[in-house]
PDB file of N, CA and C in Angstrom:
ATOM      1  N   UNK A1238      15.680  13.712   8.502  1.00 74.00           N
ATOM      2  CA  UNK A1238      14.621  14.115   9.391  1.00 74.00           C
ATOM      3  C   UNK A1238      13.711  12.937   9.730  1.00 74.00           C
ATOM      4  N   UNK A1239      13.522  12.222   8.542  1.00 76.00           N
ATOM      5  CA  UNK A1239      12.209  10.831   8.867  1.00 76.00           C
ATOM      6  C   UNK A1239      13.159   9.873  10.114  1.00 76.00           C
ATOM      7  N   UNK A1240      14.390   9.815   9.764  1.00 82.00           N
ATOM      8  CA  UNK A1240      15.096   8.570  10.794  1.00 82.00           C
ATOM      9  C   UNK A1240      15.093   9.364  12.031  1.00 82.00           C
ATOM     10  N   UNK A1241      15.064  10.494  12.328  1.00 82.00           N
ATOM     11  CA  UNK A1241      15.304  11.541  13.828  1.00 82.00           C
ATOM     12  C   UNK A1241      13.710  10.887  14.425  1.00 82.00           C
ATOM     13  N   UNK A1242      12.494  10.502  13.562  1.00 79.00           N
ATOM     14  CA  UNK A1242      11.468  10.468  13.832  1.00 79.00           C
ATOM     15  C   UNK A1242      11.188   8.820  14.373  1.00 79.00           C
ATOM     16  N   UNK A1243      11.936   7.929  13.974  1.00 81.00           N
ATOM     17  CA  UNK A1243      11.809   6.611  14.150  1.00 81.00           C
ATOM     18  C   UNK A1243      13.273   6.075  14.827  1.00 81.00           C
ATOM     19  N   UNK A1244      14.175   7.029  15.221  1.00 87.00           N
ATOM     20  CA  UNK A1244      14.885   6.676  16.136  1.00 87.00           C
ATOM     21  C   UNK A1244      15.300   6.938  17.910  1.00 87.00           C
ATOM     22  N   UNK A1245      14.903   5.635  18.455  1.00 88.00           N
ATOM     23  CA  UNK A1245      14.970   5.424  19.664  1.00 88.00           C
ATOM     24  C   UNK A1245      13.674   6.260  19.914  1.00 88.00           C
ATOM     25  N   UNK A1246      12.233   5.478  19.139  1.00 88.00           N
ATOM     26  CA  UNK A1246      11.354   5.443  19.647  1.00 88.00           C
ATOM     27  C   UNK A1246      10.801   4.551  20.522  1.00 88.00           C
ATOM     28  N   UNK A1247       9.909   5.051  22.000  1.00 91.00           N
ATOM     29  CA  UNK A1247       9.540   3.707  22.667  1.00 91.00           C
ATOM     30  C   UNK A1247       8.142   4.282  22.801  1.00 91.00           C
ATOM     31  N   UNK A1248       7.327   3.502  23.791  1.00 90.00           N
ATOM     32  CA  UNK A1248       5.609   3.384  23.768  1.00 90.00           C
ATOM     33  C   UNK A1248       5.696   2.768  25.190  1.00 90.00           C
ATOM     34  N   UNK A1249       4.504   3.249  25.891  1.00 93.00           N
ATOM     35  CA  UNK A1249       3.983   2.381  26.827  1.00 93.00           C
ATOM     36  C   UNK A1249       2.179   1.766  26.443  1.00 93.00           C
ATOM     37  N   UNK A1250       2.057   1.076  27.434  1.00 94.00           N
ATOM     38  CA  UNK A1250       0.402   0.903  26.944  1.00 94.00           C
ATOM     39  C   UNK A1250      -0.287   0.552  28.604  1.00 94.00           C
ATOM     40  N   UNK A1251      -1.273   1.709  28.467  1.00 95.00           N
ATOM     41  CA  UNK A1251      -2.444   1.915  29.491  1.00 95.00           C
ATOM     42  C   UNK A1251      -3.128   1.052  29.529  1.00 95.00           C
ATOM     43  N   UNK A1252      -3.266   0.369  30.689  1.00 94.00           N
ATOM     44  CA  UNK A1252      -4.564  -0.777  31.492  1.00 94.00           C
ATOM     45  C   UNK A1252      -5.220   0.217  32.354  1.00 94.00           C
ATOM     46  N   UNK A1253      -6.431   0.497  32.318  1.00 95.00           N
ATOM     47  CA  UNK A1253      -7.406   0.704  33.739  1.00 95.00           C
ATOM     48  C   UNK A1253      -5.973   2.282  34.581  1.00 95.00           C
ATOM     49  N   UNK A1254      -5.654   2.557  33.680  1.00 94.00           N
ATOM     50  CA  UNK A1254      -4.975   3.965  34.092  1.00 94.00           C
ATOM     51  C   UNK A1254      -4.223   3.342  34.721  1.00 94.00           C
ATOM     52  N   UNK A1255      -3.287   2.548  34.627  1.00 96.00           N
ATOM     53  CA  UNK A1255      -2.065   2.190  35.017  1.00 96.00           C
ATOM     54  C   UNK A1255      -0.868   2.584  33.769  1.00 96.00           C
ATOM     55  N   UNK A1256       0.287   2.536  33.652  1.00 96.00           N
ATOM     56  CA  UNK A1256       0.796   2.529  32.475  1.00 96.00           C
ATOM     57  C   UNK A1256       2.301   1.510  32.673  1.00 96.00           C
ATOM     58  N   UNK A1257       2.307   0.691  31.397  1.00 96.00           N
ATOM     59  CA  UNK A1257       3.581  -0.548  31.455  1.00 96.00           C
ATOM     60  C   UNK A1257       4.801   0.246  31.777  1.00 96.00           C
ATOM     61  N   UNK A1258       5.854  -0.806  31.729  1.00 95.00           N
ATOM     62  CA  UNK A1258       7.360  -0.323  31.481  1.00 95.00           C
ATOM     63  C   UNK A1258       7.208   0.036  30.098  1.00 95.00           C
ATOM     64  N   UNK A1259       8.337   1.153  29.449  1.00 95.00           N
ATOM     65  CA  UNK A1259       8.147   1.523  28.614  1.00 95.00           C
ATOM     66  C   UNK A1259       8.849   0.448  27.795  1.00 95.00           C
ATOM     67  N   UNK A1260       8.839   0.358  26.005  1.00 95.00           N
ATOM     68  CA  UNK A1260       9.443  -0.238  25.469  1.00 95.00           C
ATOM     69  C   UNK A1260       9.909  -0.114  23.954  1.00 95.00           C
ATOM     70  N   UNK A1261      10.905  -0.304  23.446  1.00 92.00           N
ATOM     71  CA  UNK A1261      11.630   0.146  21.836  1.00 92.00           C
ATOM     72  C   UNK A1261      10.303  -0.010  21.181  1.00 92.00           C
ATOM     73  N   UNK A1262      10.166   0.773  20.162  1.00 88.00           N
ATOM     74  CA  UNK A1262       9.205  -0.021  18.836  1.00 88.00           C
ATOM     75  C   UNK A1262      10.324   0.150  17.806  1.00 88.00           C
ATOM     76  N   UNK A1263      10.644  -0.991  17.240  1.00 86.00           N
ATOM     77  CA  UNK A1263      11.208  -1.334  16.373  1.00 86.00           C
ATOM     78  C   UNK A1263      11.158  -1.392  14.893  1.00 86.00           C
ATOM     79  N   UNK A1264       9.435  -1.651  14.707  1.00 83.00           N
ATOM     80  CA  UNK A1264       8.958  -2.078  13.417  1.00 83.00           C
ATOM     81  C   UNK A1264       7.542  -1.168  13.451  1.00 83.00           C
ATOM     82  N   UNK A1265       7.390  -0.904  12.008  1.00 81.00           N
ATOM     83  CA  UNK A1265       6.041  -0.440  11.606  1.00 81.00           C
ATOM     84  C   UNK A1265       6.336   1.252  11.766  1.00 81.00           C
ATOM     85  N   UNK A1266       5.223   2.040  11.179  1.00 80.00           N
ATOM     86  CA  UNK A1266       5.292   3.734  11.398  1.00 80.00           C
ATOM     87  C   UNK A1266       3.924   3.584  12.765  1.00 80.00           C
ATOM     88  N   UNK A1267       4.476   5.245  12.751  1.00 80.00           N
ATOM     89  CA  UNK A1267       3.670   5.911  14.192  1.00 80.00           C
ATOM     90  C   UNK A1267       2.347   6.109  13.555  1.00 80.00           C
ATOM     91  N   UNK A1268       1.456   5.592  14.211  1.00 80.00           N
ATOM     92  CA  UNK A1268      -0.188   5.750  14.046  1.00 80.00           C
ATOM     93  C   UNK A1268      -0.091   6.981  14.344  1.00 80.00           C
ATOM     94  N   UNK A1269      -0.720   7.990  13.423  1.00 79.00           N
ATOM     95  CA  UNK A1269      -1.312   9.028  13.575  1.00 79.00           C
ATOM     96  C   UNK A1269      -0.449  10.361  13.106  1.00 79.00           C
ATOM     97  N   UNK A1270       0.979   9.561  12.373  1.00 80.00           N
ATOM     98  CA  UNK A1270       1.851  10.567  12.299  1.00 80.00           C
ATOM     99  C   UNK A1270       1.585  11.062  10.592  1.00 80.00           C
ATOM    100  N   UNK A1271       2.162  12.426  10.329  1.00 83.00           N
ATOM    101  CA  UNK A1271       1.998  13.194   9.420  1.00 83.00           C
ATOM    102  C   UNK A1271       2.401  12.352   8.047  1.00 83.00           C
ATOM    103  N   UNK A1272       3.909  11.743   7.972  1.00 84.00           N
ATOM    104  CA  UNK A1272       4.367  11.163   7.129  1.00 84.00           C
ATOM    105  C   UNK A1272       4.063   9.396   7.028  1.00 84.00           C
ATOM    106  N   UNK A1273       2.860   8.957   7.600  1.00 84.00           N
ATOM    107  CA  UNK A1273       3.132   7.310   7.840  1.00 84.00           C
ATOM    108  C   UNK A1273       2.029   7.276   6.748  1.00 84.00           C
ATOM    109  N   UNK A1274       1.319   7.516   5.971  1.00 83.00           N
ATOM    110  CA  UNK A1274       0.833   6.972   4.892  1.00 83.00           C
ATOM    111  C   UNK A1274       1.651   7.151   3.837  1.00 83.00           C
ATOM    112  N   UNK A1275       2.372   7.871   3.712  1.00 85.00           N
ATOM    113  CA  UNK A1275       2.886   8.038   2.582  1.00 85.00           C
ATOM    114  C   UNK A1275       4.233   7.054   2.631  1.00 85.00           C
ATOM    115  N   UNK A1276       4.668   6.769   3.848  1.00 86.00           N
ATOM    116  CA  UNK A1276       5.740   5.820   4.450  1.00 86.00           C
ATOM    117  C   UNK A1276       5.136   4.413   3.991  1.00 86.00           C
ATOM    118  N   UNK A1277       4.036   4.190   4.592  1.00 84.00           N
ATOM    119  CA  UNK A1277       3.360   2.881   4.062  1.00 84.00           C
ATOM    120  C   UNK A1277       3.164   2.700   2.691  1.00 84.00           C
ATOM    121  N   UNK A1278       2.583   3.624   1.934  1.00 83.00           N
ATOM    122  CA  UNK A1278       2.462   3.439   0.580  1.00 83.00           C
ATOM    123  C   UNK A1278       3.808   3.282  -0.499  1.00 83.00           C
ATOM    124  N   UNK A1279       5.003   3.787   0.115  1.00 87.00           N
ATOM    125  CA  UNK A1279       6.127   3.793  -0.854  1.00 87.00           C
ATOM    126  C   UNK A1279       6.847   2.418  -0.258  1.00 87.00           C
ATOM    127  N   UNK A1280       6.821   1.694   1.176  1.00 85.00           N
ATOM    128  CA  UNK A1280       6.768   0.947   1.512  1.00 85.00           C
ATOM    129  C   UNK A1280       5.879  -0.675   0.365  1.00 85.00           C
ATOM    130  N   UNK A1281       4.965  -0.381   0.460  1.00 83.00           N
ATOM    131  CA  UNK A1281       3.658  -1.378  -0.308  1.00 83.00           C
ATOM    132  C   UNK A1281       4.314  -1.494  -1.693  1.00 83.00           C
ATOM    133  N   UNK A1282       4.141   0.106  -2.527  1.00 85.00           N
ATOM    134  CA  UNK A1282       4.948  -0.225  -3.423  1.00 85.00           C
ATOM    135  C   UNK A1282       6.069  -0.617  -3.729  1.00 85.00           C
ATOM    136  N   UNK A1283       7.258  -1.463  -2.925  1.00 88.00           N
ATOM    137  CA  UNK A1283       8.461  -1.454  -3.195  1.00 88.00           C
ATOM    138  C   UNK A1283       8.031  -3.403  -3.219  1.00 88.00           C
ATOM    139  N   UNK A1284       7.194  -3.532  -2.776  1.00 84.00           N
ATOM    140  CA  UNK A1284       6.704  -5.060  -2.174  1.00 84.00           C
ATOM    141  C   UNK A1284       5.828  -5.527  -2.840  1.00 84.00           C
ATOM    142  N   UNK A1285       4.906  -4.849  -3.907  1.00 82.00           N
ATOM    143  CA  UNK A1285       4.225  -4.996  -4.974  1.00 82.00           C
ATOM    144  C   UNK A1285       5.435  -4.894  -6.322  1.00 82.00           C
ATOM    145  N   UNK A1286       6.216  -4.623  -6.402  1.00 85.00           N
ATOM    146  CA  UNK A1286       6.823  -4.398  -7.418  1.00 85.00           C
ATOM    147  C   UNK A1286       8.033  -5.091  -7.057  1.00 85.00           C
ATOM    148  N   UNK A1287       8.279  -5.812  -6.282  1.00 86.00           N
ATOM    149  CA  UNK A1287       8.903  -7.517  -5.929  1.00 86.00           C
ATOM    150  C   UNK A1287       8.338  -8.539  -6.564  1.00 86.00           C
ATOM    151  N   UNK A1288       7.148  -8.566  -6.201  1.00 83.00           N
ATOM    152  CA  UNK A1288       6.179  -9.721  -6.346  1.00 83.00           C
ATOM    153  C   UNK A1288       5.811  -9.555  -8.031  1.00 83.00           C
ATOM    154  N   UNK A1289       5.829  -8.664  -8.409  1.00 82.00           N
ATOM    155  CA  UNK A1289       5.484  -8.790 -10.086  1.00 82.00           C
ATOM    156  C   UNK A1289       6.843  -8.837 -10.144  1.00 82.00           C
ATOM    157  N   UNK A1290       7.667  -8.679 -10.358  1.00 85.00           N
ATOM    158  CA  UNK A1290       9.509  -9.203 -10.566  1.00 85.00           C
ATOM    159  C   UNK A1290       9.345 -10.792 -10.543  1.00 85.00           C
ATOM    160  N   UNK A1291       9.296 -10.867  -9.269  1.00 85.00           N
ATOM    161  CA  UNK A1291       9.471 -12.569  -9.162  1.00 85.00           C
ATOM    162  C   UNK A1291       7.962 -13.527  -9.551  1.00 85.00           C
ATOM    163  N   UNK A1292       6.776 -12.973  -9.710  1.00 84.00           N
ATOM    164  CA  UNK A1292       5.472 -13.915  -9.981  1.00 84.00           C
ATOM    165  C   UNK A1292       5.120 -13.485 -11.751  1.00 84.00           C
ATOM    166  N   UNK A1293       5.608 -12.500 -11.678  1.00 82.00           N
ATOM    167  CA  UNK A1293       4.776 -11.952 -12.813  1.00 82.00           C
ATOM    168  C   UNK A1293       3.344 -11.982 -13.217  1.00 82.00           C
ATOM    169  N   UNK A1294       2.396 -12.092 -11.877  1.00 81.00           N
ATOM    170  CA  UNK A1294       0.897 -11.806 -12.180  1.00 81.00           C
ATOM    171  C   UNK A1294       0.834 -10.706 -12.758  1.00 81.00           C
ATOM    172  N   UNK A1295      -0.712 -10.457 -13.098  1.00 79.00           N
ATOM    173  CA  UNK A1295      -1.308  -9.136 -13.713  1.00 79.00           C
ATOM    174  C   UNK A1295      -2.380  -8.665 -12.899  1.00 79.00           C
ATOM    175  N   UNK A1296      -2.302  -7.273 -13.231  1.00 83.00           N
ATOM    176  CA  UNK A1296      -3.539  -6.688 -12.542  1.00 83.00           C
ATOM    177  C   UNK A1296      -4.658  -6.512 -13.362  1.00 83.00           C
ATOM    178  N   UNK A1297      -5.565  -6.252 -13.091  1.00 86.00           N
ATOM    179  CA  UNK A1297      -7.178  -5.869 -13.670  1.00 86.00           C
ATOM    180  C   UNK A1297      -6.632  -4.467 -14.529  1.00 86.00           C
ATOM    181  N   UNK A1298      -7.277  -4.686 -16.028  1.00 86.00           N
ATOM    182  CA  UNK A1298      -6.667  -3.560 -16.748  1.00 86.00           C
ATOM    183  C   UNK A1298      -8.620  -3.023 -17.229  1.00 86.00           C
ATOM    184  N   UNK A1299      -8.518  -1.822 -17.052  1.00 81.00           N
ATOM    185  CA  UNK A1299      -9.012  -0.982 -17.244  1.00 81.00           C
ATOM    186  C   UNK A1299      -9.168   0.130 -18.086  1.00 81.00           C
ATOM    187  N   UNK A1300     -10.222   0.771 -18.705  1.00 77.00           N
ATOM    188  CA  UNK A1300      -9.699   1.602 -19.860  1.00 77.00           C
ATOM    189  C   UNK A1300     -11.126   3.190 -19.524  1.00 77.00           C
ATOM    190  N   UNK A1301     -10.557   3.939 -20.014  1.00 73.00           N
ATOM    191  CA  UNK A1301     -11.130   5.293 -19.582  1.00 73.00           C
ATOM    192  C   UNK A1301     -11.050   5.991 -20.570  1.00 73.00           C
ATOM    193  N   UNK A1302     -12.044   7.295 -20.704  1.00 69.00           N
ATOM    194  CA  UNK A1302     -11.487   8.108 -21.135  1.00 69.00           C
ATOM    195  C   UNK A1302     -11.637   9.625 -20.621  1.00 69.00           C
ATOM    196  N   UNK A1303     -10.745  10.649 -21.212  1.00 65.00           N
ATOM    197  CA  UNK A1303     -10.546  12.041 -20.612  1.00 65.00           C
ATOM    198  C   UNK A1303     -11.715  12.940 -21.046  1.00 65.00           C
ATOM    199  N   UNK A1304     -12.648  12.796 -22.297  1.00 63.00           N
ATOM    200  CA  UNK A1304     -12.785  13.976 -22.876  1.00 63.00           C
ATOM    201  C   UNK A1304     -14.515  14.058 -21.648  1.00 63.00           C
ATOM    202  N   UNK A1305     -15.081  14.906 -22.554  1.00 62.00           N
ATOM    203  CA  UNK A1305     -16.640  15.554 -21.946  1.00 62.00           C
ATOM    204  C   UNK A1305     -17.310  16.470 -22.705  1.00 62.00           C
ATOM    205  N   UNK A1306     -18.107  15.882 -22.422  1.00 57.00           N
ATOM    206  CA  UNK A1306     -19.839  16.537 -23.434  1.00 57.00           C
ATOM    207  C   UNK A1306     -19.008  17.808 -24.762  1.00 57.00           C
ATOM    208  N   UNK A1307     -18.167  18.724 -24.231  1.00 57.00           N
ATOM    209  CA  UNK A1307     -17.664  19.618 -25.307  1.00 57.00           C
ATOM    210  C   UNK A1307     -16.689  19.014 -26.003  1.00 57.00           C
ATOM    211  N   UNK A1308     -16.285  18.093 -25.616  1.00 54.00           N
ATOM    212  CA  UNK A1308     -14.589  18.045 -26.685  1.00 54.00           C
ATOM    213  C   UNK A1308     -14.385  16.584 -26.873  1.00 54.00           C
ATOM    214  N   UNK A1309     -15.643  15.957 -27.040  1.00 56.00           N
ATOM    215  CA  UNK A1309     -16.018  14.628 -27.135  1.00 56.00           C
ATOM    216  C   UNK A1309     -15.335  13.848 -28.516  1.00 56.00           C
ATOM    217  N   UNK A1310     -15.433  14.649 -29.659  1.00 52.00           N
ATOM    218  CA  UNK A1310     -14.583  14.577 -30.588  1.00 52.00           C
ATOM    219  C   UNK A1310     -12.635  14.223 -30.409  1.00 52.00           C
ATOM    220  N   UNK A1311     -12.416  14.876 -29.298  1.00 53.00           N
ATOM    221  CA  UNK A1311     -10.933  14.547 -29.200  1.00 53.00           C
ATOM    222  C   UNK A1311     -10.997  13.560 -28.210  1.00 53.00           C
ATOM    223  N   UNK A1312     -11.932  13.088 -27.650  1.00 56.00           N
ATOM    224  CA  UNK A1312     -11.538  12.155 -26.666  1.00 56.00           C
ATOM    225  C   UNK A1312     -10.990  11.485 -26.523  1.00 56.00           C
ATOM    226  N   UNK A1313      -9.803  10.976 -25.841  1.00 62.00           N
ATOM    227  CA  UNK A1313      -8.442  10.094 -26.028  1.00 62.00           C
ATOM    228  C   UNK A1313      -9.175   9.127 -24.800  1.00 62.00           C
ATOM    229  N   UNK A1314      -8.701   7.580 -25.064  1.00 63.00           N
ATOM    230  CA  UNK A1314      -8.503   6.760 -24.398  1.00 63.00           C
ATOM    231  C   UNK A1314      -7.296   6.423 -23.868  1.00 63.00           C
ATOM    232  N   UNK A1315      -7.198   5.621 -22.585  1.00 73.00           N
ATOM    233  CA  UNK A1315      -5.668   4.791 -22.147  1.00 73.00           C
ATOM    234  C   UNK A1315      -6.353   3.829 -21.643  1.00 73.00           C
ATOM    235  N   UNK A1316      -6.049   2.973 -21.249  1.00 78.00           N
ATOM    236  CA  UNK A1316      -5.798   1.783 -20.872  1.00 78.00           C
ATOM    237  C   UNK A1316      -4.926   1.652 -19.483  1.00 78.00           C
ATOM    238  N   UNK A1317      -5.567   1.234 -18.339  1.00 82.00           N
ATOM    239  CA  UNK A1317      -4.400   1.543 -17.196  1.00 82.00           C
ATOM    240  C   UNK A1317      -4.257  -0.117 -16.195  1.00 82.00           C
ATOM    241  N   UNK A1318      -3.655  -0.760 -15.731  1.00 84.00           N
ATOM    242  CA  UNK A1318      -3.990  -1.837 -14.945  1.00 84.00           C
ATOM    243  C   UNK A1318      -3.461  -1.721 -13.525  1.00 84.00           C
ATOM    244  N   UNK A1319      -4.087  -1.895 -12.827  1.00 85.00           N
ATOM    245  CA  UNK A1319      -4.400  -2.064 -11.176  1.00 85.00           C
ATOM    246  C   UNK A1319      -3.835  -3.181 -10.516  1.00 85.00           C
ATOM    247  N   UNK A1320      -3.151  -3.178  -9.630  1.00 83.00           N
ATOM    248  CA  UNK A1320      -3.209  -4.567  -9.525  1.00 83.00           C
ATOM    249  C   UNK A1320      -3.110  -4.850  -8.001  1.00 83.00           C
ATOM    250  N   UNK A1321      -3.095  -3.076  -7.409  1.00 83.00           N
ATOM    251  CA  UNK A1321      -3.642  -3.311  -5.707  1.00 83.00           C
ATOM    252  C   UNK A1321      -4.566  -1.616  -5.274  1.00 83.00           C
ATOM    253  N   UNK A1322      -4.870  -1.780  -4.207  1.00 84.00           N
ATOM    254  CA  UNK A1322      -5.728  -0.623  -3.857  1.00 84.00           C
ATOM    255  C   UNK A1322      -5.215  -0.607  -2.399  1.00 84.00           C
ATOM    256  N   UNK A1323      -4.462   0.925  -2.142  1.00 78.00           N
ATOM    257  CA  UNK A1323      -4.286   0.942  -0.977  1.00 78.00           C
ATOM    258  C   UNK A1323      -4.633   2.437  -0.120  1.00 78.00           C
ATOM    259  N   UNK A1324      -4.979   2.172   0.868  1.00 76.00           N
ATOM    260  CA  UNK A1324      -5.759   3.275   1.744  1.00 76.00           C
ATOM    261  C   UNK A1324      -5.216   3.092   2.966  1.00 76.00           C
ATOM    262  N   UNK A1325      -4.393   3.929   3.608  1.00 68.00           N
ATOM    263  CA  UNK A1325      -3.743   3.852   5.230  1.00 68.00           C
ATOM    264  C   UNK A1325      -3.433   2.870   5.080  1.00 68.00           C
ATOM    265  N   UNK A1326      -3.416   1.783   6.034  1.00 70.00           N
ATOM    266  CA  UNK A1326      -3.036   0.363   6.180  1.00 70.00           C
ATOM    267  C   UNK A1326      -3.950  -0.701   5.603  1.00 70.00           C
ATOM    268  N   UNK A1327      -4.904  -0.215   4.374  1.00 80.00           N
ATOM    269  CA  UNK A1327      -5.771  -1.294   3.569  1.00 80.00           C
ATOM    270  C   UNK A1327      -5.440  -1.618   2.705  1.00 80.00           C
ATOM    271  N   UNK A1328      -4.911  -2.804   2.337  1.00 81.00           N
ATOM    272  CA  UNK A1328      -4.921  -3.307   0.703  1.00 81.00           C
ATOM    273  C   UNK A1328      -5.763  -4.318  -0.016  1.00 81.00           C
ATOM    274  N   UNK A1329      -6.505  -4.023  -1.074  1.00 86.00           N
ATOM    275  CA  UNK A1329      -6.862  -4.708  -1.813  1.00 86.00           C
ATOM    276  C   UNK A1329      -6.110  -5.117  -2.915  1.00 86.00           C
ATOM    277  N   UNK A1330      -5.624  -6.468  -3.023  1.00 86.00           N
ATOM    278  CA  UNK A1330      -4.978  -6.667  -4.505  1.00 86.00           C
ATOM    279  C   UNK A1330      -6.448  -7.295  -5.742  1.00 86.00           C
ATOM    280  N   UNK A1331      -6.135  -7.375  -6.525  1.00 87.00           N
ATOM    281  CA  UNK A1331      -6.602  -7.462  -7.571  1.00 87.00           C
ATOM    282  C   UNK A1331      -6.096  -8.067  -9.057  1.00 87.00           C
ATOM    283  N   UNK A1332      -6.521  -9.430  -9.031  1.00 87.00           N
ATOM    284  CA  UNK A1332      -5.870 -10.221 -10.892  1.00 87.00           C
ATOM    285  C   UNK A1332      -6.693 -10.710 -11.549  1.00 87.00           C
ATOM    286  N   UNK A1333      -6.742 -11.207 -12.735  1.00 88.00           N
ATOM    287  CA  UNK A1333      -7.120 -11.415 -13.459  1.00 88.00           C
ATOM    288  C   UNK A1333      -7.721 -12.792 -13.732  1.00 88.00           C
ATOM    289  N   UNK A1334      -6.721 -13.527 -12.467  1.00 88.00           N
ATOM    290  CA  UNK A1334      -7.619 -15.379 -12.588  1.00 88.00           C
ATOM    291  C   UNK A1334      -6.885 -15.862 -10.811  1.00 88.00           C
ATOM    292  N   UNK A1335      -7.994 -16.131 -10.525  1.00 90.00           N
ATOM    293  CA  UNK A1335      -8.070 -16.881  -9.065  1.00 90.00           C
ATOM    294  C   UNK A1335      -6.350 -17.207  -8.932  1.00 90.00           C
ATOM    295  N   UNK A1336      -5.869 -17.988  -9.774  1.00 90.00           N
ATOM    296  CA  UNK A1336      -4.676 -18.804  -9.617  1.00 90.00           C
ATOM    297  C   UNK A1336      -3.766 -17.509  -9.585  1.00 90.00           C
ATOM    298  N   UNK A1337      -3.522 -16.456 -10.082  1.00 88.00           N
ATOM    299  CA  UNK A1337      -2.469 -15.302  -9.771  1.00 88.00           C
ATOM    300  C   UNK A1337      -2.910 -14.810  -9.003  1.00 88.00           C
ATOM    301  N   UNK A1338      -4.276 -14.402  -7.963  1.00 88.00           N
ATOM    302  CA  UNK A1338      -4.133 -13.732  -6.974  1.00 88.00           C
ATOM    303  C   UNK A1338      -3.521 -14.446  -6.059  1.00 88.00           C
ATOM    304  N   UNK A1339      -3.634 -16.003  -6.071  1.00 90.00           N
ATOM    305  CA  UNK A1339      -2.901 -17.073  -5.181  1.00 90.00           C
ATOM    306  C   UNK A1339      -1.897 -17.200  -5.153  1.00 90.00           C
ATOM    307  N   UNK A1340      -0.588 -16.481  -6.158  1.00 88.00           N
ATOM    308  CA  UNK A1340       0.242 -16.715  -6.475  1.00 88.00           C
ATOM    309  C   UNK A1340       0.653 -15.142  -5.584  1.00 88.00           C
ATOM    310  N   UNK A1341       0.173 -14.077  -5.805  1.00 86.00           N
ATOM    311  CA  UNK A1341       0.225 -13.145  -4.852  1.00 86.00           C
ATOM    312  C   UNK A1341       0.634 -13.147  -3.868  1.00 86.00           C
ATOM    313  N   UNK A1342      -0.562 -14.032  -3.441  1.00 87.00           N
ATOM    314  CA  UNK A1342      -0.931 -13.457  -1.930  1.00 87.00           C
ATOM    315  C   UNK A1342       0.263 -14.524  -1.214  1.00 87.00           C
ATOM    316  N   UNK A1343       0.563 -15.656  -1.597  1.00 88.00           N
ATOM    317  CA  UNK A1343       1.523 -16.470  -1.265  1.00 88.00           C
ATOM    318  C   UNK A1343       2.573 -15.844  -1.387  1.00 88.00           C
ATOM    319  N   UNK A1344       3.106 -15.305  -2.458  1.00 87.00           N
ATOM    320  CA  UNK A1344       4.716 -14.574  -2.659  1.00 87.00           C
ATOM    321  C   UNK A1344       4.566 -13.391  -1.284  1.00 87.00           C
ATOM    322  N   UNK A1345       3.170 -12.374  -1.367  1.00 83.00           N
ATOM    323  CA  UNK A1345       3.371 -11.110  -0.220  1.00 83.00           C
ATOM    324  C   UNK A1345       3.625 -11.825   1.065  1.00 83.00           C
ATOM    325  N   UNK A1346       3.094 -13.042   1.402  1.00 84.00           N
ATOM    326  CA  UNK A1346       2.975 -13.674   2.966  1.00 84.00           C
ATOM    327  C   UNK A1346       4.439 -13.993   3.182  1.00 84.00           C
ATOM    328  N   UNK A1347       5.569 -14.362   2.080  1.00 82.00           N
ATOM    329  CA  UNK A1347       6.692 -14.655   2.286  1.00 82.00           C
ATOM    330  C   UNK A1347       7.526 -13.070   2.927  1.00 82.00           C
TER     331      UNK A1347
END
């Protein structure tokens, strides 16, 4: 069903209420469509989890816990690490020393 959605899609683009020849889009998801964040995000993650394969940076590790005011006694900790933040088409990455986010951001630009 997703490929019926991205195949032999085209676009035109409006000047002053004129409209172009139409043309393929090839690359990227449909702005505004139901499934394109979630397309982008499993996308991001496949490309974040390259880049720790081949760089082996780290992300910002973080630690929390579950419990509250009643059950404060069982409160369990974890420990979780981050190492991007993504929202629609926003990413923030995030490491631990200047020199691995550089190492990042150089491996994602490839």
């Amino acid at each position: 069903m997703l490929k019926l959605l991205y195949t032999n899609t085209k676009a035109q683009v409006r000047i002053d209420g004129d409209f172009s020849e139409t043309f393929d889009i090839e690359t990227g998801v449909q702005q505004g469509g139901i499934p394109s964040p979630v397309l982008f995000n499993l996308l991001f993650d496949f490309i974040t989890r390259k880049i720790l394969a081949e760089v082996g940076v780290s992300g910002v590790k973080l630690a929390y816990g579950n419990g509250d005011f009643y059950h404060s006694t069982r409160e369990a900790h974890e420990d979780i690490e981050i190492l991007d933040l993504i929202y629609a088409d926003d990413v923030v990455a995030m490491c631990t020393t200047a020199a691995d986010l550089e190492k990042f951001i150089r491996t994602f630009e490839k």
